[in-house]
Amino acid sequence: MDKNELIDSPVSEMFFSHCAVSPLVPAAAEVMTTFHHDLMKQGIIALEKYGSALPHYRKQFAALLKTDPANISYTHTTAEAMCQIAWGYPFEPGDRIISYLHEYPSNHYPWLLQKRRGVELDLLPDHLDNGAASDEPPTAWSMDDLKRLCTPKTKMVALSHVQFTTGYAADLVELGRFCRERDIDLIVDCAQSLGCLPVYPEEFGISAVAASGWKWLMGPKGAGVLYTSERFRQKLEPIFGGPSMMKQMFDYLDHTWDPFEDGRKLEYSTIPWDHVLALSTIAERLFSHVSMEAVRDEVFRLQDLLVAHIDPDIFNFLKFEPNNRSGILTARLPENANQLVKALLDHQVVISERAGYLRFAPHFYQTDQQMIAGAETINRVCSNILK
């Protein structure tokens, strides 16, 4: 993999926090700046040259997800997408949703609110690798518990592909097969995987995928992507109304209720074209030239290199089975994790902390030298703090 042809490293620091907010890809920043400059000079006239922005965005992300552009919608955030799904879905009183006890809030509150409609939310407990229940911080959920919680009234399973605290990745092939066999709609939050791991909803049997664009996609904050299958989308009633979702889009005095049937059905109003252009640029220039399998393998190789050079007496990294591995490596330091994060930042090493875990998340464009230099700095700083 010739990374130099794909991306210039956007940061000089040893940046290992792509699970938080990533550096913006330089080409994406440039296209946003150009758009703003054109808008500053020409106002509405400038928009004529960007008329293909949304179709191009859908085409690029359809390729990334191995689907048809008709199944792609722009979304601002994962929470927005999940709310559209949760409130638009034809739940009936007594229906049930399965999720995980320690989900990210964007993939929890939309389902919790369905209690107003008489829908019950069943939460998978946390389990350690040995399957024993634990009161310790978040670790993972198990398929055995999912099978136990599933009932004939279970209509939906809503889980993150990768857990934001520990990096535990769901086996989407196994999970999708389980849901498909029971005619359960599988909704997956891919904020911590899209741009790092393969996400192919139609191969995996996923009804909907939502992802923010400022983590592993390295796009602007407040931009994301939503996938819905045609069959699933037909179930959804719009919960927002606006001109952009209507077939007569620009005929503002025609108030006929005639929404699109494709992904535009969920794009209800004005969309930030600068964000659309940025994400399209990233998808086209980065991820159309390299397979997601190659990205994943390179991320794992860099992780292994980083860990190999970190003093094992300092960190005990949480490890999962190969099918449950992700771009996030975590180590538990409950007493002084925040102190370490701040101290490492003073030495140009960027990591993040969640729930007492230190999260290490390098990306595929980075170099071996950055991993080794980062590990050496981590060893030096941490030995001083922890001694």
Short mmCIF file of C-alpha atoms in Angstrom, two decimals:
data_model
loop_
_atom_site.label_atom_id
_atom_site.label_comp_id
_atom_site.label_asym_id
_atom_site.label_seq_id
_atom_site.Cartn_x
_atom_site.Cartn_y
_atom_site.Cartn_z
CA MET A 1 0.00 0.00 0.00
CA ASP A 2 1.56 3.30 -1.13
CA LYS A 3 0.03 5.62 1.43
CA ASN A 4 1.83 8.71 0.14
CA GLU A 5 -0.30 8.58 -2.99
CA LEU A 6 -3.50 8.51 -0.95
CA ILE A 7 -3.08 11.17 1.71
CA ASP A 8 -0.55 13.57 3.14
CA SER A 9 -0.39 13.03 6.88
CA PRO A 10 -2.51 15.91 8.20
CA VAL A 11 -0.82 16.11 11.60
CA SER A 12 2.72 16.22 12.87
CA GLU A 13 1.80 14.85 16.29
CA MET A 14 1.61 11.15 17.05
CA PHE A 15 -2.15 11.12 16.63
CA PHE A 16 -3.83 7.97 17.97
CA SER A 17 -7.36 9.26 18.49
CA HIS A 18 -9.30 8.61 15.28
CA CYS A 19 -12.08 7.21 17.45
CA ALA A 20 -12.75 10.73 18.76
CA VAL A 21 -12.43 13.60 16.26
CA SER A 22 -9.94 12.97 13.48
CA PRO A 23 -7.80 15.47 11.62
CA LEU A 24 -9.69 16.73 8.58
CA VAL A 25 -8.31 15.35 5.33
CA PRO A 26 -6.48 18.26 3.61
CA ALA A 27 -8.28 17.76 0.28
CA ALA A 28 -11.62 17.96 2.10
CA ALA A 29 -10.61 21.19 3.81
CA GLU A 30 -9.59 22.62 0.43
CA VAL A 31 -12.88 21.82 -1.29
CA MET A 32 -14.81 23.34 1.62
CA THR A 33 -12.71 26.50 1.44
CA THR A 34 -13.28 26.76 -2.31
CA PHE A 35 -17.03 26.37 -1.85
CA HIS A 36 -17.13 29.07 0.84
CA HIS A 37 -15.06 31.40 -1.33
CA ASP A 38 -17.41 30.88 -4.28
CA LEU A 39 -20.42 31.49 -2.06
CA MET A 40 -18.82 34.63 -0.65
CA LYS A 41 -18.22 36.01 -4.15
CA GLN A 42 -21.37 34.90 -5.95
CA GLY A 43 -24.10 33.89 -3.52
CA ILE A 44 -26.80 31.72 -5.06
CA ILE A 45 -25.16 31.87 -8.49
CA ALA A 46 -22.26 29.82 -7.14
CA LEU A 47 -24.58 26.92 -6.37
CA GLU A 48 -25.09 26.16 -10.06
CA LYS A 49 -21.61 24.65 -10.38
CA TYR A 50 -22.25 22.36 -7.41
CA GLY A 51 -25.50 20.85 -8.62
CA SER A 52 -24.01 17.36 -8.80
CA ALA A 53 -22.70 17.42 -5.21
CA LEU A 54 -25.40 15.25 -3.66
CA PRO A 55 -25.61 12.67 -6.48
CA HIS A 56 -21.83 12.37 -6.35
CA TYR A 57 -21.92 11.93 -2.57
CA ARG A 58 -24.48 9.13 -2.89
CA LYS A 59 -22.45 7.44 -5.61
CA GLN A 60 -19.23 7.48 -3.58
CA PHE A 61 -20.77 6.14 -0.39
CA ALA A 62 -22.79 3.56 -2.29
CA ALA A 63 -19.48 2.23 -3.59
CA LEU A 64 -18.00 2.19 -0.08
CA LEU A 65 -21.00 0.27 1.28
CA LYS A 66 -21.46 -1.91 -1.83
CA THR A 67 -25.00 -0.77 -2.48
CA ASP A 68 -27.05 1.35 -4.87
CA PRO A 69 -26.90 5.17 -4.60
CA ALA A 70 -30.68 5.14 -4.11
CA ASN A 71 -30.10 3.67 -0.64
CA ILE A 72 -27.84 6.49 0.56
CA SER A 73 -29.04 9.56 2.46
CA TYR A 74 -27.09 12.46 3.86
CA THR A 75 -27.43 12.88 7.62
CA HIS A 76 -25.87 15.37 10.01
CA THR A 77 -25.36 12.98 12.91
CA THR A 78 -25.95 9.40 13.98
CA ALA A 79 -28.51 10.64 16.50
CA GLU A 80 -30.54 12.37 13.77
CA ALA A 81 -30.56 9.21 11.66
CA MET A 82 -31.51 6.97 14.57
CA CYS A 83 -34.35 9.29 15.57
CA GLN A 84 -35.74 9.23 12.03
CA ILE A 85 -35.67 5.44 12.11
CA ALA A 86 -37.03 5.08 15.64
CA TRP A 87 -39.97 7.44 15.22
CA GLY A 88 -40.69 6.46 11.63
CA TYR A 89 -40.79 2.71 12.28
CA PRO A 90 -44.26 1.09 12.54
CA PHE A 91 -43.92 -0.12 16.11
CA GLU A 92 -47.02 -1.31 17.91
CA PRO A 93 -47.61 -1.44 21.67
CA GLY A 94 -45.87 -4.49 23.11
CA ASP A 95 -43.14 -4.60 20.47
CA ARG A 96 -39.57 -4.93 21.73
CA ILE A 97 -36.13 -3.57 20.78
CA ILE A 98 -32.83 -5.15 21.82
CA SER A 99 -29.78 -2.97 22.44
CA TYR A 100 -26.76 -2.95 24.77
CA LEU A 101 -26.48 -1.57 28.28
CA HIS A 102 -23.47 0.61 27.45
CA GLU A 103 -24.38 1.94 24.01
CA TYR A 104 -23.38 5.43 22.96
CA PRO A 105 -26.25 7.86 23.77
CA SER A 106 -27.04 8.49 20.08
CA ASN A 107 -27.89 4.79 19.80
CA HIS A 108 -29.79 4.62 23.09
CA TYR A 109 -32.11 7.55 23.62
CA PRO A 110 -34.02 7.21 20.30
CA TRP A 111 -35.02 3.67 21.32
CA LEU A 112 -35.65 4.56 24.96
CA LEU A 113 -38.13 7.22 23.84
CA GLN A 114 -40.23 4.57 22.09
CA LYS A 115 -41.62 3.67 25.51
CA ARG A 116 -44.03 6.52 24.82
CA ARG A 117 -45.47 4.26 22.11
CA GLY A 118 -45.64 1.22 24.37
CA VAL A 119 -42.42 -0.30 23.03
CA GLU A 120 -40.06 -2.07 25.43
CA LEU A 121 -36.27 -1.70 25.30
CA ASP A 122 -34.36 -4.83 26.33
CA LEU A 123 -30.71 -4.15 27.17
CA LEU A 124 -27.99 -6.75 26.74
CA PRO A 125 -25.91 -7.03 29.93
CA ASP A 126 -22.18 -6.54 29.92
CA HIS A 127 -20.05 -9.66 29.82
CA LEU A 128 -16.38 -10.44 30.12
CA ASP A 129 -14.57 -12.73 27.70
CA ASN A 130 -15.33 -15.75 29.87
CA GLY A 131 -19.05 -15.03 29.72
CA ALA A 132 -19.38 -14.22 33.40
CA ALA A 133 -21.47 -11.21 34.29
CA SER A 134 -19.44 -8.40 35.80
CA ASP A 135 -19.92 -5.12 37.63
CA GLU A 136 -16.67 -3.86 36.15
CA PRO A 137 -16.59 -1.12 33.47
CA PRO A 138 -17.97 -1.84 29.97
CA THR A 139 -16.44 -4.71 28.06
CA ALA A 140 -18.72 -6.47 25.56
CA TRP A 141 -22.07 -8.14 24.99
CA SER A 142 -22.66 -11.75 23.98
CA MET A 143 -24.68 -13.53 21.29
CA ASP A 144 -25.91 -15.94 23.96
CA ASP A 145 -27.58 -13.06 25.78
CA LEU A 146 -29.00 -11.75 22.52
CA LYS A 147 -30.58 -15.13 21.82
CA ARG A 148 -31.95 -15.24 25.36
CA LEU A 149 -33.55 -11.79 25.13
CA CYS A 150 -35.07 -12.35 21.71
CA THR A 151 -38.83 -12.98 21.67
CA PRO A 152 -41.52 -13.17 18.97
CA LYS A 153 -42.24 -9.51 19.80
CA THR A 154 -38.66 -8.42 19.06
CA LYS A 155 -38.88 -6.24 15.96
CA MET A 156 -35.48 -4.58 16.00
CA VAL A 157 -31.90 -5.02 17.18
CA ALA A 158 -29.99 -1.73 17.47
CA LEU A 159 -26.28 -2.06 18.21
CA SER A 160 -22.99 -0.35 17.47
CA HIS A 161 -20.64 -2.17 15.14
CA VAL A 162 -17.80 -1.11 17.46
CA GLN A 163 -18.30 -0.20 21.10
CA PHE A 164 -16.89 3.27 21.72
CA THR A 165 -15.49 2.47 25.17
CA THR A 166 -13.61 -0.80 24.61
CA GLY A 167 -13.39 -1.28 20.86
CA TYR A 168 -15.36 -4.54 20.93
CA ALA A 169 -16.63 -5.16 17.40
CA ALA A 170 -19.79 -7.10 16.67
CA ASP A 171 -19.49 -9.95 14.21
CA LEU A 172 -21.88 -8.45 11.68
CA VAL A 173 -22.04 -11.62 9.60
CA GLU A 174 -23.23 -13.68 12.57
CA LEU A 175 -25.46 -10.92 13.88
CA GLY A 176 -27.01 -10.24 10.49
CA ARG A 177 -27.71 -13.93 9.90
CA PHE A 178 -29.41 -14.21 13.30
CA CYS A 179 -31.68 -11.24 12.61
CA ARG A 180 -32.45 -12.20 9.03
CA GLU A 181 -33.55 -15.70 10.04
CA ARG A 182 -36.06 -14.16 12.47
CA ASP A 183 -37.22 -11.29 10.27
CA ILE A 184 -35.79 -8.77 12.74
CA ASP A 185 -34.55 -5.41 11.46
CA LEU A 186 -30.89 -4.90 12.33
CA ILE A 187 -29.87 -1.26 12.82
CA VAL A 188 -26.15 -0.61 13.17
CA ASP A 189 -24.33 2.48 14.42
CA CYS A 190 -21.10 2.47 12.40
CA ALA A 191 -19.61 5.70 13.75
CA GLN A 192 -16.63 3.73 15.06
CA SER A 193 -16.16 1.50 12.02
CA LEU A 194 -17.02 3.16 8.71
CA GLY A 195 -13.70 4.13 7.18
CA CYS A 196 -11.82 1.50 9.21
CA LEU A 197 -13.63 -1.84 8.87
CA PRO A 198 -15.63 -3.40 6.02
CA VAL A 199 -19.31 -2.45 6.29
CA TYR A 200 -21.44 -4.10 3.60
CA PRO A 201 -25.07 -3.96 4.77
CA GLU A 202 -26.55 -6.03 1.98
CA GLU A 203 -23.99 -8.79 2.38
CA PHE A 204 -24.44 -8.75 6.15
CA GLY A 205 -28.25 -8.51 6.28
CA ILE A 206 -28.44 -5.03 7.83
CA SER A 207 -31.57 -2.90 7.43
CA ALA A 208 -29.95 0.45 8.24
CA VAL A 209 -26.47 1.87 8.89
CA ALA A 210 -25.77 5.30 10.34
CA ALA A 211 -22.33 6.81 10.77
CA SER A 212 -20.80 10.14 11.68
CA GLY A 213 -18.15 11.39 9.30
CA TRP A 214 -15.58 12.97 11.61
CA LYS A 215 -14.02 9.84 13.09
CA TRP A 216 -12.55 7.14 10.83
CA LEU A 217 -13.79 8.90 7.69
CA MET A 218 -11.77 12.00 8.73
CA GLY A 219 -14.44 14.41 7.54
CA PRO A 220 -16.01 17.57 8.97
CA LYS A 221 -17.82 17.56 12.29
CA GLY A 222 -21.58 17.51 11.82
CA ALA A 223 -21.58 15.41 8.64
CA GLY A 224 -22.52 11.78 8.23
CA VAL A 225 -24.10 9.09 6.10
CA LEU A 226 -27.22 6.93 6.36
CA TYR A 227 -27.94 3.69 4.52
CA THR A 228 -31.41 2.14 4.39
CA SER A 229 -32.43 -0.90 2.39
CA GLU A 230 -35.33 -0.40 0.00
CA ARG A 231 -37.47 -2.91 1.89
CA PHE A 232 -36.76 -1.26 5.23
CA ARG A 233 -37.26 2.27 3.90
CA GLN A 234 -40.75 1.34 2.72
CA LYS A 235 -41.66 0.71 6.36
CA LEU A 236 -40.57 4.15 7.52
CA GLU A 237 -42.97 7.06 7.79
CA PRO A 238 -41.25 10.46 7.53
CA ILE A 239 -41.05 12.26 10.85
CA PHE A 240 -39.77 15.48 9.28
CA GLY A 241 -41.29 17.36 6.40
CA GLY A 242 -39.61 19.74 4.00
CA PRO A 243 -39.17 20.59 0.32
CA SER A 244 -36.05 18.52 -0.34
CA MET A 245 -37.82 15.21 0.24
CA MET A 246 -40.58 15.92 -2.28
CA LYS A 247 -40.60 15.00 -5.96
CA GLN A 248 -41.78 18.54 -6.80
CA MET A 249 -38.85 19.78 -4.71
CA PHE A 250 -38.45 23.31 -6.16
CA ASP A 251 -42.13 24.03 -6.80
CA TYR A 252 -42.61 25.55 -3.38
CA LEU A 253 -46.30 26.35 -3.88
CA ASP A 254 -47.18 22.76 -4.73
CA HIS A 255 -47.92 21.25 -1.32
CA THR A 256 -48.82 17.80 -2.61
CA TRP A 257 -47.55 15.09 -0.27
CA ASP A 258 -45.39 13.20 -2.75
CA PRO A 259 -42.06 12.20 -1.17
CA PHE A 260 -39.30 10.33 -2.95
CA GLU A 261 -39.13 6.59 -2.37
CA ASP A 262 -35.32 6.43 -2.40
CA GLY A 263 -32.87 7.81 0.16
CA ARG A 264 -33.98 11.36 -0.59
CA LYS A 265 -37.11 10.54 1.40
CA LEU A 266 -34.99 11.11 4.53
CA GLU A 267 -33.29 14.31 3.30
CA TYR A 268 -36.03 16.66 4.37
CA SER A 269 -34.48 20.12 4.06
CA THR A 270 -31.38 22.19 3.38
CA ILE A 271 -28.14 20.20 3.46
CA PRO A 272 -24.70 21.77 4.07
CA TRP A 273 -23.12 21.37 0.67
CA ASP A 274 -19.64 22.09 1.99
CA HIS A 275 -19.91 18.99 4.19
CA VAL A 276 -21.30 16.95 1.30
CA LEU A 277 -18.38 18.01 -0.89
CA ALA A 278 -15.88 17.20 1.85
CA LEU A 279 -17.18 13.69 2.51
CA SER A 280 -17.47 12.98 -1.22
CA THR A 281 -13.87 14.05 -1.73
CA ILE A 282 -12.67 11.78 1.05
CA ALA A 283 -14.65 8.78 -0.19
CA GLU A 284 -13.42 9.29 -3.75
CA ARG A 285 -9.76 10.15 -3.15
CA LEU A 286 -9.08 7.81 -0.23
CA PHE A 287 -11.45 4.92 -0.05
CA SER A 288 -12.12 4.32 -3.74
CA HIS A 289 -8.44 3.49 -4.28
CA VAL A 290 -8.02 0.95 -1.50
CA SER A 291 -10.26 -1.84 -0.25
CA MET A 292 -11.71 -1.68 3.24
CA GLU A 293 -10.11 -5.04 3.90
CA ALA A 294 -6.71 -3.50 3.12
CA VAL A 295 -7.48 -0.53 5.37
CA ARG A 296 -8.49 -2.85 8.20
CA ASP A 297 -5.39 -5.00 7.82
CA GLU A 298 -3.09 -1.99 7.83
CA VAL A 299 -4.78 -0.55 10.92
CA PHE A 300 -4.32 -3.87 12.71
CA ARG A 301 -0.67 -4.06 11.61
CA LEU A 302 0.00 -0.58 12.97
CA GLN A 303 -1.78 -1.46 16.21
CA ASP A 304 0.40 -4.54 16.62
CA LEU A 305 3.52 -2.48 15.96
CA LEU A 306 2.49 0.11 18.53
CA VAL A 307 1.74 -2.51 21.17
CA ALA A 308 4.99 -4.37 20.45
CA HIS A 309 6.97 -1.26 21.39
CA ILE A 310 4.95 -0.30 24.48
CA ASP A 311 6.30 -1.57 27.79
CA PRO A 312 4.01 -4.49 28.80
CA ASP A 313 4.55 -3.58 32.44
CA ILE A 314 2.76 -0.28 31.83
CA PHE A 315 -0.39 -1.33 29.98
CA ASN A 316 -2.49 -4.46 29.86
CA PHE A 317 -4.44 -4.13 26.62
CA LEU A 318 -7.95 -5.53 26.35
CA LYS A 319 -7.97 -8.22 23.67
CA PHE A 320 -10.87 -9.74 21.75
CA GLU A 321 -11.25 -12.59 19.29
CA PRO A 322 -10.18 -11.74 15.70
CA ASN A 323 -13.80 -11.35 14.54
CA ASN A 324 -14.40 -8.87 17.36
CA ARG A 325 -11.32 -6.72 16.80
CA SER A 326 -11.63 -3.08 15.72
CA GLY A 327 -9.61 0.07 15.18
CA ILE A 328 -9.73 0.87 18.90
CA LEU A 329 -7.24 -0.62 21.35
CA THR A 330 -8.00 -0.04 25.00
CA ALA A 331 -6.10 -0.31 28.26
CA ARG A 332 -7.65 0.05 31.69
CA LEU A 333 -6.22 2.69 34.05
CA PRO A 334 -9.06 3.69 36.37
CA GLU A 335 -7.08 5.91 38.71
CA ASN A 336 -5.23 8.34 36.47
CA ALA A 337 -6.36 7.92 32.87
CA ASN A 338 -7.16 11.61 32.42
CA GLN A 339 -3.81 12.61 33.90
CA LEU A 340 -2.01 10.38 31.41
CA VAL A 341 -3.99 11.76 28.46
CA LYS A 342 -3.01 15.31 29.40
CA ALA A 343 0.61 14.41 30.04
CA LEU A 344 0.92 12.60 26.71
CA LEU A 345 -0.67 15.53 24.89
CA ASP A 346 2.08 17.77 26.30
CA HIS A 347 4.49 15.45 24.46
CA GLN A 348 2.54 15.51 21.17
CA VAL A 349 0.91 12.09 21.66
CA VAL A 350 -2.86 12.28 21.19
CA ILE A 351 -5.05 9.56 22.71
CA SER A 352 -8.48 9.69 24.35
CA GLU A 353 -10.18 8.34 27.46
CA ARG A 354 -13.66 6.90 27.97
CA ALA A 355 -15.00 5.19 31.10
CA GLY A 356 -11.51 4.87 32.55
CA TYR A 357 -10.10 3.24 29.42
CA LEU A 358 -7.25 4.72 27.44
CA ARG A 359 -8.13 4.39 23.75
CA PHE A 360 -5.41 4.02 21.12
CA ALA A 361 -6.72 4.41 17.58
CA PRO A 362 -4.14 4.84 14.78
CA HIS A 363 -5.32 4.94 11.16
CA PHE A 364 -4.09 3.31 7.98
CA TYR A 365 -2.38 6.40 6.52
CA GLN A 366 0.09 6.64 9.39
CA THR A 367 3.66 5.36 9.42
CA ASP A 368 5.68 2.78 11.29
CA GLN A 369 7.93 5.57 12.52
CA GLN A 370 4.96 7.32 14.16
CA MET A 371 3.98 4.11 15.95
CA ILE A 372 7.49 3.51 17.27
CA ALA A 373 8.06 7.14 18.26
CA GLY A 374 4.66 7.22 19.93
CA ALA A 375 5.37 4.06 21.89
CA GLU A 376 8.73 5.38 23.07
CA THR A 377 7.13 8.61 24.25
CA ILE A 378 4.32 6.71 25.96
CA ASN A 379 6.83 4.52 27.79
CA ARG A 380 8.82 7.51 28.98
CA VAL A 381 5.90 9.67 30.09
CA CYS A 382 3.91 6.88 31.70
CA SER A 383 6.84 5.45 33.62
CA ASN A 384 7.31 8.85 35.26
CA ILE A 385 3.64 9.17 36.19
CA LEU A 386 3.02 5.59 37.28
CA LYS A 387 6.21 4.98 39.25
#
